[in-house]
Coordinates of C-alpha atoms in Angstrom, one line a residue:
M8 CA -16.8 20.7 -1.4
T9 CA -18.0 17.8 0.8
S10 CA -16.6 14.4 1.4
T11 CA -18.3 11.1 0.8
A12 CA -18.9 8.2 3.4
S13 CA -16.3 8.1 6.2
F14 CA -14.5 5.1 4.6
R15 CA -13.8 7.1 1.5
N16 CA -11.6 10.1 0.9
D17 CA -13.2 11.4 -2.3
L18 CA -13.8 15.1 -2.7
I19 CA -17.0 15.9 -4.5
I20 CA -17.6 19.2 -6.1
R21 CA -21.1 20.1 -7.3
G22 CA -21.7 18.9 -10.9
G23 CA -19.0 16.3 -11.0
A24 CA -17.9 12.9 -9.7
P25 CA -14.6 12.7 -7.9
N26 CA -12.9 11.0 -10.9
E27 CA -14.1 14.0 -13.1
N28 CA -12.1 16.6 -11.1
R29 CA -8.4 17.6 -11.1
F30 CA -6.6 19.3 -8.4
F31 CA -3.6 21.7 -8.7
V32 CA -1.3 23.3 -6.2
D33 CA 0.8 26.2 -7.7
D34 CA 0.0 24.8 -11.3
I35 CA 1.1 21.2 -10.4
E36 CA -1.5 18.6 -10.6
V37 CA -2.0 16.6 -7.3
P38 CA -3.5 13.3 -8.1
V39 CA -4.6 12.4 -4.4
I40 CA -5.5 15.7 -2.9
N41 CA -6.9 14.3 0.4
H42 CA -3.3 14.2 1.7
F43 CA -3.2 18.0 1.8
F44 CA -6.5 18.6 3.7
Y45 CA -6.8 18.7 7.6
P46 CA -10.5 17.9 8.1
R47 CA -10.2 17.2 11.8
I48 CA -8.0 19.6 13.5
I49 CA -7.8 19.5 17.4
C50 CA -5.1 21.9 18.1
V51 CA -2.9 24.3 16.2
Q52 CA -0.1 25.9 18.1
Q53 CA 2.0 28.5 16.5
V54 CA 5.1 28.4 18.6
S55 CA 6.8 31.2 16.7
S56 CA 6.5 33.1 13.3
M57 CA 8.8 30.3 11.8
W58 CA 7.1 27.1 12.9
T59 CA 3.6 25.6 13.7
L60 CA 2.7 22.4 15.4
T61 CA -0.6 20.8 14.5
A62 CA -2.2 17.9 16.4
G63 CA -5.3 16.3 15.0
A64 CA -7.6 13.3 15.8
T65 CA -5.5 11.0 13.5
D66 CA -2.1 12.8 12.8
I67 CA 0.5 15.3 13.9
G68 CA 2.1 17.9 11.6
L69 CA 4.9 20.5 11.6
T70 CA 5.2 23.6 9.3
L71 CA 8.2 25.6 9.0
D72 CA 8.2 28.8 7.1
G73 CA 9.9 32.2 6.8
P74 CA 12.5 34.3 4.9
L75 CA 16.0 32.9 4.2
S76 CA 17.2 36.3 3.0
K77 CA 15.8 39.6 1.7
K78 CA 15.0 37.9 -1.7
S79 CA 14.0 34.3 -0.7
T80 CA 11.4 32.6 1.3
F81 CA 10.7 28.9 2.3
L82 CA 7.8 26.8 3.3
F83 CA 8.0 23.1 4.6
S84 CA 5.3 21.1 6.0
A85 CA 5.2 17.4 7.0
R86 CA 2.4 15.3 8.6
R87 CA 2.4 11.7 9.9
S88 CA -0.5 9.6 11.1
Y89 CA -0.8 7.9 14.4
L90 CA -4.2 6.2 14.1
Q91 CA -2.4 2.8 13.4
F92 CA -1.4 2.7 17.1
L93 CA -4.9 3.0 18.2
F94 CA -6.1 0.4 15.6
K95 CA -3.5 -2.0 16.7
A96 CA -4.4 -1.5 20.3
I97 CA -8.1 -2.2 19.7
G98 CA -7.3 -5.2 17.5
L99 CA -8.6 -3.9 14.1
P100 CA -7.4 -6.0 11.2
F101 CA -5.8 -3.0 9.2
L102 CA -3.2 -0.5 10.2
P103 CA -3.3 2.6 8.1
T104 CA -0.3 4.8 8.0
Y105 CA 0.2 7.9 6.0
T106 CA 3.0 10.4 5.7
D107 CA 2.9 13.5 3.5
F108 CA 5.0 16.7 2.9
N109 CA 5.1 19.7 0.8
M110 CA 7.8 22.3 0.4
K111 CA 8.3 25.6 -1.6
Y112 CA 11.3 27.8 -2.0
K113 CA 10.8 31.1 -3.7
Y114 CA 13.5 33.6 -4.9
K115 CA 12.8 37.0 -6.2
I116 CA 15.2 37.9 -9.0
D117 CA 13.9 41.4 -9.4
N118 CA 10.6 43.3 -9.2
K119 CA 9.1 41.5 -12.2
N120 CA 10.7 38.0 -12.0
E121 CA 10.9 35.2 -9.5
I122 CA 11.7 31.5 -9.4
S123 CA 9.9 28.8 -7.3
F124 CA 10.9 25.3 -6.5
I125 CA 8.1 23.0 -5.3
G126 CA 7.9 19.6 -3.9
L127 CA 4.9 17.5 -3.0
G128 CA 5.1 13.9 -1.6
A129 CA 2.8 11.3 0.0
I130 CA 3.2 7.7 1.3
D131 CA 0.2 5.5 2.1
D132 CA 1.1 2.2 3.9
F133 CA -1.7 -0.1 4.8
S134 CA -0.7 -3.3 6.6
L135 CA -2.6 -6.1 8.3
N136 CA -2.6 -6.6 12.1

């Protein structure tokens, strides 16, 4: 996979245009997959086995995960941009802000069965300076 020009967020897979591809996370279609990629990671700091802090060139994120009991696990991740502060300081006319999150809770009923709850969300907010 590669990305197109820097002002676009399309993912191109060899043999198809961005609008000809579909993306799934745990069998759930994700219409805007670019929210769930970290192309410019500067620092990843795993503070403990339960949480990780990520700081990138444009955003900061936090991931929490681990067991809740012998039969259940969870994962929660959230990310928020801070590029809008730089854009405002240098006087650019647009202020892009994005926030996204994903979560998963899994409960093992027995050796052959489990149930999962999954949540995905993203907010894009572009305002004019």
